[in-house]
Amino acid sequence: MPDTAASPEAQAAVSEKPVPKLPDAVFTRGSTMRHVIRMTLTGSIGLMAIFLVDFLSLLYISWLKNEALTAAVGYSSVVLFFLTSVNIGFMIAATALTARRLGMGDRAGARRIAGSSMGWMVVVSGLVLALIIPLLKPLLGLLGAEGIVADAAERYLLIALPSNILMAIGMGFSGILRAVGDANRSMYVTLSGGIVTAIIDPILIFGLGLGMDGAAICIVISRAVFALVGWHGAIKVHSMVQRPTAAGMLEDGGAIAAIAGPTILTNIATPFATAVVARVVSDYGPWAIAANAVIDRLIPIAFGAMFALSGAVGPIMAQNWGAGRFDRMRATLRDSFIFAGLYVLASWAALVLCRHWIVQIFALTGPAAEGVIFFCWISGPMWFFIGLLFTANAAFNNLGFPLYSTILNWGRATIGTIPFAWGGARLFGYEGALAGMALGSVIFGIVAAFLAIRTIATLEKRQHETPALQPRPA
């Protein structure tokens, strides 16, 4: 009679919750260009869904034919972008550390660091909210918002801002799914928010007559869906997030902060530069702020793949670094630069061809329309070099050099933006400010690409000189 008694190991295996079988280091084999394209395109679809939330809200608000409300949404977007930048910093840390562990074959360590990262995202996003909400009025004043515009922006933000915690949770789950290599489910997380907005936004704004309040309420609802879909993919499907504990969060806090801290400073540089330009052009009146608001929504829709590219390169780089595959790291960087050039060329052509239609749907006229049309003409060269900077940032953040990203992004946001935008505005008006900002981006994009190539060479040299120096668990 066969022995039916099971060993303790077998009993533990049976009792353990089954985990979906997905190759843990999928990026260490196969075509690097295929990985870059797949991760970027799926990321673009999901990321553009997030940006679509803002785009549709602004479009619907512009149909109310109140330039002050359109300007108010523009000011609000700068504040919301700041909070999103903080969330992105922690998402990048979660993705990099989780992917690196998977590249080493340490799935248990990957689950633990993913859980700790999610715990810190919730804590920090809540603290940031507690700091910003009492300061909304002076912050909007610093951006140049006054009177009715400032009051409308404050009301909009008071409704939308508390949902930042839900946004942080959803972004964290999305980053963990990308670390595993599940590009499709990561896309579903962000895509869900865009679908909800497309359906609910017009109902709240026009159907129920809530106007700007309806747009803000829709942001809250879409972010709740965003977090729920992410939870299902990262926890229910992949069981990739261990329940965070205080001890684990303290233990992993150093490794998370080492990436998240500089990355947050890096990401804050972008809304800072946006705020600088908004302040420079605010002297021209509400039409300039309205034009800026439209441009701020056009950028992620037209060039969303550049934002997604930085997120796509990260886990590919991190897994291959964990596996010691420097040849694939170089190939990933090269393929990313090629992809950036081809994508920007196509998007630039589309913007130029659609420039008159764009100003019509936003009901822009006069100098506001002229400013948006001018942006369409100069956007291509500007965003190719910003794409180089974003790609290089991903390499720095995931390969242990996050300070490079901080220095380069703040360099672009300050010496690459302030003198160029201010000088351009004084010489050529609103269009001069846009052109000046574009020129600064060219300089820092070139420097970043060069440093990214050098970074990989430095890591490879270190390994050859000291073979024991391999990426280790945090």
JSON list of C-alpha atoms in Angstrom, two decimals, residues 277 280-281 284 374 378 417 420-426 428-438:
[
{"chain": "A", "resi": 277, "resn": "VAL", "atom": "CA", "xyz": [7.36, 79.41, -16.55]},
{"chain": "A", "resi": 280, "resn": "VAL", "atom": "CA", "xyz": [7.00, 84.33, -15.90]},
{"chain": "A", "resi": 281, "resn": "VAL", "atom": "CA", "xyz": [4.02, 84.33, -18.27]},
{"chain": "A", "resi": 284, "resn": "TYR", "atom": "CA", "xyz": [0.58, 88.59, -19.67]},
{"chain": "A", "resi": 374, "resn": "PHE", "atom": "CA", "xyz": [3.95, 78.12, -31.62]},
{"chain": "A", "resi": 378, "resn": "ILE", "atom": "CA", "xyz": [8.96, 73.81, -31.45]},
{"chain": "A", "resi": 417, "resn": "THR", "atom": "CA", "xyz": [14.93, 77.34, -17.40]},
{"chain": "A", "resi": 420, "resn": "PHE", "atom": "CA", "xyz": [16.28, 81.27, -20.78]},
{"chain": "A", "resi": 421, "resn": "ALA", "atom": "CA", "xyz": [12.54, 81.62, -20.09]},
{"chain": "A", "resi": 422, "resn": "TRP", "atom": "CA", "xyz": [12.89, 85.05, -18.48]},
{"chain": "A", "resi": 423, "resn": "GLY", "atom": "CA", "xyz": [15.24, 86.36, -21.17]},
{"chain": "A", "resi": 424, "resn": "GLY", "atom": "CA", "xyz": [13.10, 84.92, -23.97]},
{"chain": "A", "resi": 425, "resn": "ALA", "atom": "CA", "xyz": [9.97, 86.49, -22.48]},
{"chain": "A", "resi": 426, "resn": "ARG", "atom": "CA", "xyz": [11.60, 89.91, -22.26]},
{"chain": "A", "resi": 428, "resn": "PHE", "atom": "CA", "xyz": [10.03, 87.93, -27.66]},
{"chain": "A", "resi": 429, "resn": "GLY", "atom": "CA", "xyz": [7.06, 87.74, -25.28]},
{"chain": "A", "resi": 430, "resn": "TYR", "atom": "CA", "xyz": [5.16, 84.54, -24.44]},
{"chain": "A", "resi": 431, "resn": "GLU", "atom": "CA", "xyz": [6.61, 82.59, -27.38]},
{"chain": "A", "resi": 432, "resn": "GLY", "atom": "CA", "xyz": [10.11, 83.64, -26.30]},
{"chain": "A", "resi": 433, "resn": "ALA", "atom": "CA", "xyz": [9.57, 82.06, -22.87]},
{"chain": "A", "resi": 434, "resn": "LEU", "atom": "CA", "xyz": [8.61, 78.75, -24.49]},
{"chain": "A", "resi": 435, "resn": "ALA", "atom": "CA", "xyz": [11.60, 78.86, -26.85]},
{"chain": "A", "resi": 436, "resn": "GLY", "atom": "CA", "xyz": [13.96, 79.65, -23.99]},
{"chain": "A", "resi": 437, "resn": "MET", "atom": "CA", "xyz": [12.76, 76.67, -21.98]},
{"chain": "A", "resi": 438, "resn": "ALA", "atom": "CA", "xyz": [13.27, 74.45, -25.04]}
]
